[in-house]
mmCIF file of N, CA and C in Angstrom:
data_model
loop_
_atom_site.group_PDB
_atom_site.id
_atom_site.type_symbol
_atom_site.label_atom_id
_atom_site.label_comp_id
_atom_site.label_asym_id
_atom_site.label_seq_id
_atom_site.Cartn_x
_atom_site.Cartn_y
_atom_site.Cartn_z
ATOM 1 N N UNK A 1 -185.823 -107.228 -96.091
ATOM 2 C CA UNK A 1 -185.053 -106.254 -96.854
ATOM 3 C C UNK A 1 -185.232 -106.533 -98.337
ATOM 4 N N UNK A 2 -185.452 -105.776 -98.892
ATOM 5 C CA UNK A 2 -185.570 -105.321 -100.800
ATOM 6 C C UNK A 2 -184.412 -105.002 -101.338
ATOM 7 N N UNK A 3 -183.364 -105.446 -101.048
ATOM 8 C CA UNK A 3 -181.977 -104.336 -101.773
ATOM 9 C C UNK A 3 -181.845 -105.011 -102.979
ATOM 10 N N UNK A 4 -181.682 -104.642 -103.748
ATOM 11 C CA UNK A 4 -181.048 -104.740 -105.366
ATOM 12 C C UNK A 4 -179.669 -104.096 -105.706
ATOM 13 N N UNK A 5 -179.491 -104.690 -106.371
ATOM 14 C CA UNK A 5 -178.710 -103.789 -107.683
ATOM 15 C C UNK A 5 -178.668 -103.969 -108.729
ATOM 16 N N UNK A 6 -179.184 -102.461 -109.464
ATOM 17 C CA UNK A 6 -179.630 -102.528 -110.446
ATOM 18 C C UNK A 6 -178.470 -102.804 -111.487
ATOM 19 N N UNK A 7 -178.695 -103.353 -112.372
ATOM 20 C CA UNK A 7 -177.902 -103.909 -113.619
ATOM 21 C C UNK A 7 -177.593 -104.973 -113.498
ATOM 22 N N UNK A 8 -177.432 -105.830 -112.530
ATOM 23 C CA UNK A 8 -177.396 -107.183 -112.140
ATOM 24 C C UNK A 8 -178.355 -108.118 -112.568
ATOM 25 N N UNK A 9 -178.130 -108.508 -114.074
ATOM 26 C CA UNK A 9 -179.059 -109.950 -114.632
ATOM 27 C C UNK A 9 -178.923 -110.702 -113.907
ATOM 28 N N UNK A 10 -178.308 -111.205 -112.693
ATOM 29 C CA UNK A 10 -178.126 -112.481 -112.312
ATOM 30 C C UNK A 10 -179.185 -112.166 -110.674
ATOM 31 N N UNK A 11 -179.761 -110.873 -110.318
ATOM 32 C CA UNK A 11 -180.566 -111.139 -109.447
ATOM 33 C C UNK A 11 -182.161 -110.654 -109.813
ATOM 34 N N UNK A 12 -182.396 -110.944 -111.353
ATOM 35 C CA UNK A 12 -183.940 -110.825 -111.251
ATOM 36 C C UNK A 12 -184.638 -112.311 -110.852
ATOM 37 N N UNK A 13 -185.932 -112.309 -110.216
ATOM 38 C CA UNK A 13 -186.383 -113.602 -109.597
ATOM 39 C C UNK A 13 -186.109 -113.955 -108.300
ATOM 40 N N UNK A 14 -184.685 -113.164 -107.414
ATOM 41 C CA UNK A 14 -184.085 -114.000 -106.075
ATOM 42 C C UNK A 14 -185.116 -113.268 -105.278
ATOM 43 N N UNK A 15 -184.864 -113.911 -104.191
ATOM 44 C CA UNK A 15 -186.378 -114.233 -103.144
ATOM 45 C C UNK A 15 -185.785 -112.953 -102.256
ATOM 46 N N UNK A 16 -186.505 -112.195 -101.539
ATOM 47 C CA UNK A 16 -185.795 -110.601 -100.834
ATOM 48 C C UNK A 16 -184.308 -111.549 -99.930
ATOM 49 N N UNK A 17 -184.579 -112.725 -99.068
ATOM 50 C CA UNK A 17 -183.923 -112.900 -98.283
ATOM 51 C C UNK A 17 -182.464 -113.810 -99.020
ATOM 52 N N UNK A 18 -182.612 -113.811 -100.374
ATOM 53 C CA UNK A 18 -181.747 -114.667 -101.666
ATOM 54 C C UNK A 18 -180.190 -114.123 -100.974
ATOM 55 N N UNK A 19 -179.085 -115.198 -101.083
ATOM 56 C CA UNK A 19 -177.949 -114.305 -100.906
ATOM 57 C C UNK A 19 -177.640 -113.915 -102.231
ATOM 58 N N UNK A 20 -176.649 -112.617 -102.505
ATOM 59 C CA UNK A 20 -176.183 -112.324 -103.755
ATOM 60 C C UNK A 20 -175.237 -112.204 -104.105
ATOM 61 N N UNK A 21 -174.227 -112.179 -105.421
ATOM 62 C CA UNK A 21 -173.114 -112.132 -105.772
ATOM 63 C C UNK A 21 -173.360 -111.018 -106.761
ATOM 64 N N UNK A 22 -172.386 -110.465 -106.999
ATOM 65 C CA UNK A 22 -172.096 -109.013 -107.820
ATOM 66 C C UNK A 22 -170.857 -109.158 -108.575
ATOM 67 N N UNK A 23 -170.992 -108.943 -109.715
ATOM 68 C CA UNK A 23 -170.061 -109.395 -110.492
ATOM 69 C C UNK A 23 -169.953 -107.536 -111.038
ATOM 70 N N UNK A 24 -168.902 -106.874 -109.802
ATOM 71 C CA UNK A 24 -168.879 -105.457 -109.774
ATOM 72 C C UNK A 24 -167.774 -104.702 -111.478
ATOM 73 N N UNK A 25 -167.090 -105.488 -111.460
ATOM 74 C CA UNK A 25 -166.492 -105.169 -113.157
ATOM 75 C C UNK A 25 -167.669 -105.429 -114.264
ATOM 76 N N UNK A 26 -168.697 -105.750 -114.090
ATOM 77 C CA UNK A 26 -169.821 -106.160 -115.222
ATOM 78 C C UNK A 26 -170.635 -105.120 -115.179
ATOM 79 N N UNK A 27 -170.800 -104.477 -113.930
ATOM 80 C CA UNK A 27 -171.724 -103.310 -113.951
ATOM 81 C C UNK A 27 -171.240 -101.885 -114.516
ATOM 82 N N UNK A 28 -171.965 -100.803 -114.835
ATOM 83 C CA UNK A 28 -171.470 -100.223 -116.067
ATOM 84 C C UNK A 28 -171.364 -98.671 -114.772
ATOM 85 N N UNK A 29 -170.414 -97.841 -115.433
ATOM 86 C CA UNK A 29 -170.566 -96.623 -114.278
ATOM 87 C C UNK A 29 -171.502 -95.956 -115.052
ATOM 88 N N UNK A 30 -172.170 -95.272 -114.056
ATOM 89 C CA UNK A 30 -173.087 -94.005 -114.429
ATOM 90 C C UNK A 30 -172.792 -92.872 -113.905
ATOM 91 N N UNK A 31 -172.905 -92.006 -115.576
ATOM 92 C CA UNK A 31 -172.597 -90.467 -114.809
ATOM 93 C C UNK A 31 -173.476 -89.770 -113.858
ATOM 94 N N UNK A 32 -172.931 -89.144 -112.752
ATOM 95 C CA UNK A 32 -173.939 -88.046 -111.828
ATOM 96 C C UNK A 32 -174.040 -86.598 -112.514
ATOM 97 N N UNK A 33 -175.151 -86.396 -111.998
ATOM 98 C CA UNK A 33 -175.384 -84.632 -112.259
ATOM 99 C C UNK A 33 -174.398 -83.897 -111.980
ATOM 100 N N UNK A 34 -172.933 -84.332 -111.197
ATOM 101 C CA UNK A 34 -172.142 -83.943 -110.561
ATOM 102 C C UNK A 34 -170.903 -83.849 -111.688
ATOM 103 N N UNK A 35 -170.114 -83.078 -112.321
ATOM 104 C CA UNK A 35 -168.840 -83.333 -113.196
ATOM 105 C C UNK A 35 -168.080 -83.917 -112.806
ATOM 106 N N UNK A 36 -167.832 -84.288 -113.909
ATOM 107 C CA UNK A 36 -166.545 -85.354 -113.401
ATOM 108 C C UNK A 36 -166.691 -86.884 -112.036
ATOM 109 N N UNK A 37 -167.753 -86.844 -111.962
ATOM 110 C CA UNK A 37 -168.436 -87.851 -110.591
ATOM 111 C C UNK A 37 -169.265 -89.759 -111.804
ATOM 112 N N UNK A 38 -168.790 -90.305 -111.657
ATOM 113 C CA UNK A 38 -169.558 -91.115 -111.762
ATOM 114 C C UNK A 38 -169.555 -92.242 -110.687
ATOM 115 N N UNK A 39 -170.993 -92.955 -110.636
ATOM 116 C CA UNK A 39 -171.195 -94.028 -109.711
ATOM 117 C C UNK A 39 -171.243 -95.411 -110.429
ATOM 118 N N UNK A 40 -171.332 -96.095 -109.369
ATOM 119 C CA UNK A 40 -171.608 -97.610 -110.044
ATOM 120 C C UNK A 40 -172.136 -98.074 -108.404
ATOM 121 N N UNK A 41 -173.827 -98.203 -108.552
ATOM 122 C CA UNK A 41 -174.448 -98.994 -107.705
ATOM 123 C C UNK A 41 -174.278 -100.815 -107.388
ATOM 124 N N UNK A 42 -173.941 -100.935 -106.293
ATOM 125 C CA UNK A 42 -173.691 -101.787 -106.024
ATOM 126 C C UNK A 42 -174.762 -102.661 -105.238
ATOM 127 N N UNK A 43 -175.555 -101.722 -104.126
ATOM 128 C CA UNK A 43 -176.656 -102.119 -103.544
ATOM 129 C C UNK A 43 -177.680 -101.387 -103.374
ATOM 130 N N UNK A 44 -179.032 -101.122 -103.165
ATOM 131 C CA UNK A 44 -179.655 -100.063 -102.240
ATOM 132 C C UNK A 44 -181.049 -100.324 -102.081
ATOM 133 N N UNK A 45 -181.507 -100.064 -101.258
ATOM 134 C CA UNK A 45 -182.494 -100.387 -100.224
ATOM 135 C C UNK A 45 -183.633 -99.030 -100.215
ATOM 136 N N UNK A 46 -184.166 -98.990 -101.227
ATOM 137 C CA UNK A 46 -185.178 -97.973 -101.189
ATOM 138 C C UNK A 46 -185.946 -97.735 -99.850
ATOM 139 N N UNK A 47 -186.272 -98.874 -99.022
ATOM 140 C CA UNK A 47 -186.910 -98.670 -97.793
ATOM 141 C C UNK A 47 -186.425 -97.670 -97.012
ATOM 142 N N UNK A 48 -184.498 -98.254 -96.616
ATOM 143 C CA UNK A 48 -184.025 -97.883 -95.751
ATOM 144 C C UNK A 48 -183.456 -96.341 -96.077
ATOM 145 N N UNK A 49 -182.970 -96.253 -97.402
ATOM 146 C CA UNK A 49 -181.994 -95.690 -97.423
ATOM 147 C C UNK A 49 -180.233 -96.219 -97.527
ATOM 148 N N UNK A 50 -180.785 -97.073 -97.690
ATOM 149 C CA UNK A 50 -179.577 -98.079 -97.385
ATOM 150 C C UNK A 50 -178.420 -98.187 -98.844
ATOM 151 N N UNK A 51 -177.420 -97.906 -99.138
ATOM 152 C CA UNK A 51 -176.820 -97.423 -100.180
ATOM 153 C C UNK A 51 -175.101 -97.649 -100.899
ATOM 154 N N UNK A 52 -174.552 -98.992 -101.114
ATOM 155 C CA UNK A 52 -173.438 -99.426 -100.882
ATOM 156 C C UNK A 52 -172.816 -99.231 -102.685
ATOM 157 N N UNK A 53 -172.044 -98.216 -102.864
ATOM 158 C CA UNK A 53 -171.484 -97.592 -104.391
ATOM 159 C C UNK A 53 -170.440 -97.584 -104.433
ATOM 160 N N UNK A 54 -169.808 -97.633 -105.647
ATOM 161 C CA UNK A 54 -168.199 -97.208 -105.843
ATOM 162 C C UNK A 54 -168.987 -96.157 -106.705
ATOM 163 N N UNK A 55 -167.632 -94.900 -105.992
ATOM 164 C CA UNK A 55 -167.694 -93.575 -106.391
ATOM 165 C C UNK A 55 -166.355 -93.131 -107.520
ATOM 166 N N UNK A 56 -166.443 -92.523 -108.429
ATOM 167 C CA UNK A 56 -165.237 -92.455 -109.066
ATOM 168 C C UNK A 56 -165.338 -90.846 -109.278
ATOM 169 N N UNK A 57 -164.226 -90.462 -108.783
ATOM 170 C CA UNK A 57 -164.278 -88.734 -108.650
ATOM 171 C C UNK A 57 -163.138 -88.176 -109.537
ATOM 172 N N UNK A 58 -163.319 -87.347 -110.442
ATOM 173 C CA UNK A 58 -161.802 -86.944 -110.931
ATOM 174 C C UNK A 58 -161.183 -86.034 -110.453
ATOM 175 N N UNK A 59 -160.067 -85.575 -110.641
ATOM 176 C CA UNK A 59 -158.931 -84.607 -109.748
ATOM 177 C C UNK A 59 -159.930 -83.354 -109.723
ATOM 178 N N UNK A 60 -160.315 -82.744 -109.136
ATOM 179 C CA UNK A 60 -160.577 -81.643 -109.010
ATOM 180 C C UNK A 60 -162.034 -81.424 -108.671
ATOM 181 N N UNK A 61 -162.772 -82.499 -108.903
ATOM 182 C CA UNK A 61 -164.269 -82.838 -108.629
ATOM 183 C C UNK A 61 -165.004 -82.975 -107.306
ATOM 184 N N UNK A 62 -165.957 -81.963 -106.929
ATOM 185 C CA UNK A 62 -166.560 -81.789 -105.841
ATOM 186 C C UNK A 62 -168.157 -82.726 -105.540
ATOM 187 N N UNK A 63 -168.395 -83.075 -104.640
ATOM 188 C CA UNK A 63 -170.089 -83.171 -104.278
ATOM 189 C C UNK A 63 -170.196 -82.402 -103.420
ATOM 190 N N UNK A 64 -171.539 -81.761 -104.069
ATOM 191 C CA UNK A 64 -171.838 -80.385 -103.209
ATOM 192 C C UNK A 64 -172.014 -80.857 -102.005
ATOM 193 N N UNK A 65 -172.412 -79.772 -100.576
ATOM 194 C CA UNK A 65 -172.828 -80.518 -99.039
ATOM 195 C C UNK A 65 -173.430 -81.320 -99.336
ATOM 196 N N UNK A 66 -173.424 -82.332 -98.480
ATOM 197 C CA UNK A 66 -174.937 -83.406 -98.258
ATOM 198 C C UNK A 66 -174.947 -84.017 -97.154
ATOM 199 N N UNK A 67 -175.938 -84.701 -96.702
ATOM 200 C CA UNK A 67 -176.168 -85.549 -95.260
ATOM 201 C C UNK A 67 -176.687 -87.157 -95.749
ATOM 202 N N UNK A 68 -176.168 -87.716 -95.082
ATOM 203 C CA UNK A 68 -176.707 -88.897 -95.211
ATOM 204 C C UNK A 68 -177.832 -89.899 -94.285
ATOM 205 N N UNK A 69 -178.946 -90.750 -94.589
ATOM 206 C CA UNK A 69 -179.714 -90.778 -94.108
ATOM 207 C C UNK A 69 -179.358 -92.184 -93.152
ATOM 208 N N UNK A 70 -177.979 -92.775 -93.929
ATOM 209 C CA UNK A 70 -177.795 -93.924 -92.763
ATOM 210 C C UNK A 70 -176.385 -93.467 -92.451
ATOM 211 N N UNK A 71 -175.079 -94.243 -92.105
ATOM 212 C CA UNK A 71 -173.733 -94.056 -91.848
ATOM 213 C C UNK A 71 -173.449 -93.958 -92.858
ATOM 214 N N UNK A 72 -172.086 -93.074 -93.254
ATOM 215 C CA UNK A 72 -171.410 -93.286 -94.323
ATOM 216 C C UNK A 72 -169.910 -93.732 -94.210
ATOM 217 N N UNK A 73 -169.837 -94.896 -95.152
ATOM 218 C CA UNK A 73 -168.206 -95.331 -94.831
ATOM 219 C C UNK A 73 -167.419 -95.105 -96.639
ATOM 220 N N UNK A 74 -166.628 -94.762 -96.570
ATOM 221 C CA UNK A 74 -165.411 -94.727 -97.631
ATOM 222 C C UNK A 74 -164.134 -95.375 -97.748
ATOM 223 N N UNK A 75 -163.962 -96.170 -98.719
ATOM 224 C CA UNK A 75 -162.794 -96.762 -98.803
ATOM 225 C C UNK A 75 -161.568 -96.244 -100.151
ATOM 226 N N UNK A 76 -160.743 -95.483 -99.304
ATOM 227 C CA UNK A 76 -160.025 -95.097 -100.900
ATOM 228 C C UNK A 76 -159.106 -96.055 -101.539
ATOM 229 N N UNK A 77 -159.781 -96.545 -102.717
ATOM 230 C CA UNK A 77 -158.688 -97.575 -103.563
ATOM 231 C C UNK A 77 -157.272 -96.896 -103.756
ATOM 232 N N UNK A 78 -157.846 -95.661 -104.552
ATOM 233 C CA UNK A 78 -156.427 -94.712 -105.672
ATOM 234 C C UNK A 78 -156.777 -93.466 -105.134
ATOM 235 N N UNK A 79 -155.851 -92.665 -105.230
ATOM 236 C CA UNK A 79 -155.548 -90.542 -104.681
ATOM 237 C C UNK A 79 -155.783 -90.431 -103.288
ATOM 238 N N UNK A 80 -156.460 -89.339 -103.096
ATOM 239 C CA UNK A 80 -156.922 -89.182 -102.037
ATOM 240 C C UNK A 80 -158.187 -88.101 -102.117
ATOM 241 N N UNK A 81 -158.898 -87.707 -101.319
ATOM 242 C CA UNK A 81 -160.246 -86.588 -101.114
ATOM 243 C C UNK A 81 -160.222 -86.235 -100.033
ATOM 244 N N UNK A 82 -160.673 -85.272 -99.998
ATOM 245 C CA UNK A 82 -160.880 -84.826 -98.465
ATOM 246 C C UNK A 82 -162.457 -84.284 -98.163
ATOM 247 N N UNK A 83 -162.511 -84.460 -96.887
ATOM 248 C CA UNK A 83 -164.008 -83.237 -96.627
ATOM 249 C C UNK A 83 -163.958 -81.865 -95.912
ATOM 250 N N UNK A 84 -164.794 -81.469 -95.041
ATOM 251 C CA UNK A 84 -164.309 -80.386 -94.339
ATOM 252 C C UNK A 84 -163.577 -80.875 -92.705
ATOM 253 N N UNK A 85 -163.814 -82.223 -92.488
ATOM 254 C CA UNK A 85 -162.817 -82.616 -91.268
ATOM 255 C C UNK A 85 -161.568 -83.628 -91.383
ATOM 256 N N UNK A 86 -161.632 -84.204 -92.387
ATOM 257 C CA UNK A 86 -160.705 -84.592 -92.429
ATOM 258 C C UNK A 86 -160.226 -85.052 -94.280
ATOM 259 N N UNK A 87 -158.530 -85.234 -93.707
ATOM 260 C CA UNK A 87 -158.030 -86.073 -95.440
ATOM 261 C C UNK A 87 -158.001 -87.283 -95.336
ATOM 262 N N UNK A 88 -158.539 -87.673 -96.433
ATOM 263 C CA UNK A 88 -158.174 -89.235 -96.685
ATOM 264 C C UNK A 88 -157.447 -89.787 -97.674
ATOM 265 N N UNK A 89 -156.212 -90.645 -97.691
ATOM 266 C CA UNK A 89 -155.778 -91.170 -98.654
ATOM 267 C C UNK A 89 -155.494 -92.574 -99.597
ATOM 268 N N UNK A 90 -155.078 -92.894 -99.772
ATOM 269 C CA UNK A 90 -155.062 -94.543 -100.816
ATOM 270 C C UNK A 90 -155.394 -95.607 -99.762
ATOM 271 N N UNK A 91 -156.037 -96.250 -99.839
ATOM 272 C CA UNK A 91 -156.235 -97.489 -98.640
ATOM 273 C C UNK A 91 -156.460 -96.791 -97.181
ATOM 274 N N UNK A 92 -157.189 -95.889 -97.143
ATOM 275 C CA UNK A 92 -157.935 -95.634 -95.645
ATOM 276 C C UNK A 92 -159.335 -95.893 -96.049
ATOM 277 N N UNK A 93 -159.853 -95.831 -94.779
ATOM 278 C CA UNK A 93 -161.458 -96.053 -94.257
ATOM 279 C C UNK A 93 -161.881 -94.480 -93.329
ATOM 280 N N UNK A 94 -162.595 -94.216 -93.751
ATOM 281 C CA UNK A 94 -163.317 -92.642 -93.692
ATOM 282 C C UNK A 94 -164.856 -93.112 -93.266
ATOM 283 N N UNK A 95 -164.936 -92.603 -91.844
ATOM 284 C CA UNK A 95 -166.686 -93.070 -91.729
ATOM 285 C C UNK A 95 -167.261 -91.858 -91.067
ATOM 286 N N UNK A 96 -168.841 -91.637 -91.189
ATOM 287 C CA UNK A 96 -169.403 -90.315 -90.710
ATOM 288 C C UNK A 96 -170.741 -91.009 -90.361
ATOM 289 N N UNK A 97 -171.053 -90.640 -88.944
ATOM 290 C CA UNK A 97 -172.027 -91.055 -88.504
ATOM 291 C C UNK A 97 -173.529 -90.209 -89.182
ATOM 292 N N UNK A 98 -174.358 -90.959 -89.090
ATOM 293 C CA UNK A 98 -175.567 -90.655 -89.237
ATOM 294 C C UNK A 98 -175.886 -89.490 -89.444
ATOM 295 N N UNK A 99 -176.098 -88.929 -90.405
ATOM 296 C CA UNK A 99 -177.152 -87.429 -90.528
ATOM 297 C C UNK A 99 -175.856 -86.413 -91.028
ATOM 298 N N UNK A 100 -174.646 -86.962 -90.403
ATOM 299 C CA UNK A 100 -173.386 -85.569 -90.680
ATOM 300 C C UNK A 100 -173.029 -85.079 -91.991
ATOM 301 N N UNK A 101 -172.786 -83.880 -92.240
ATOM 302 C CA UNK A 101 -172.860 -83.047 -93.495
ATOM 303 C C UNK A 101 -171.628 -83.637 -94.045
ATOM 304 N N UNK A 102 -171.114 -83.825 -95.270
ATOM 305 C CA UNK A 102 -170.049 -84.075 -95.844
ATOM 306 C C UNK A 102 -170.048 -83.085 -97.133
ATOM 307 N N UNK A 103 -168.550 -83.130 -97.885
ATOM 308 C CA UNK A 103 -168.816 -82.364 -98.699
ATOM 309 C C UNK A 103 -167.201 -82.799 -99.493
ATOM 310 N N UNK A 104 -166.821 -84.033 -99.712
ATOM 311 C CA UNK A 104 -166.067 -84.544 -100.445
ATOM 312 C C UNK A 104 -165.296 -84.369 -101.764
ATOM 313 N N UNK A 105 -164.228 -84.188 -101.824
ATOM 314 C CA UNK A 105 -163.617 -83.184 -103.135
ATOM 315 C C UNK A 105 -162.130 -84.101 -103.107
ATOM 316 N N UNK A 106 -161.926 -83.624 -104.327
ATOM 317 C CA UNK A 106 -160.600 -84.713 -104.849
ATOM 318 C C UNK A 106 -159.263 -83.281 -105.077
#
C-alpha cells in the first residue's frame, strides 16, 4: 500500500509499509469546488481508491450525487446532515456500502 497524506512533513522518506502518525490540527483545510465544503485529507491510496478525510460542511451546503469506489463511513463530530436514506446527527456513524449513491447536505 502507497497511502499518504499529503501535507504531512513528517511522512516524506517512510518506507510504503512505515507506520504513521498525523498530527490532524497541523494539516490545513482545503476548499472544494463545492461551497461552503472544505476537506482536510487525512489519507489516500491512489491505487485503491482508498480515502480517509474530515469533511467540514456549512449549514446549508450540499455534495452533489456521488458513488463511492470503496465503503463509505461518516462520523458526525458537530450538527447533523442527512442523505436521501437517512439523518444523521452529533456523534453517529453513517456507513454506505460500496458503489451506493449518496448525496449529503447539512
Amino acid at each position: 500500500m502507497t497511502a499518504i497524506t499529503p501535507g504531512a512533513p513528517n511522512h516524506e522518506g517512510l518506507a510504503p509499509l512505515a507506520s504513521r502518525f498525523v498530527n490532524v490540527d497541523g494539516l490545513p483545510w482545503e476548499p472544494s469546488q463545492f461551497p461552503g465544503i472544505d476537506f482536510k485529507t487525512l489519507l489516500i491510496e491512489p491505487d485503491t481508491g482508498l480515502l480517509t478525510a474530515l469533511v467540514r460542511m456549512a449549514p446549508g451546503s450540499t455534495l452533489p450525487d456521488h458513488q463511492h469506489v470503496q465503503i463509505e463511513q461518516t462520523y458526525v463530530i458537530d450538527g447533523a446532515w442527512s442523505t436521501k436514506m437517512a439523518l444523521s446527527g452529533q456523534a453517529n456513524l453513517y456507513g454506505a456500502p460500496l458503489e451506493a449513491a449518496t448525496l449529503p447536505s447539512t
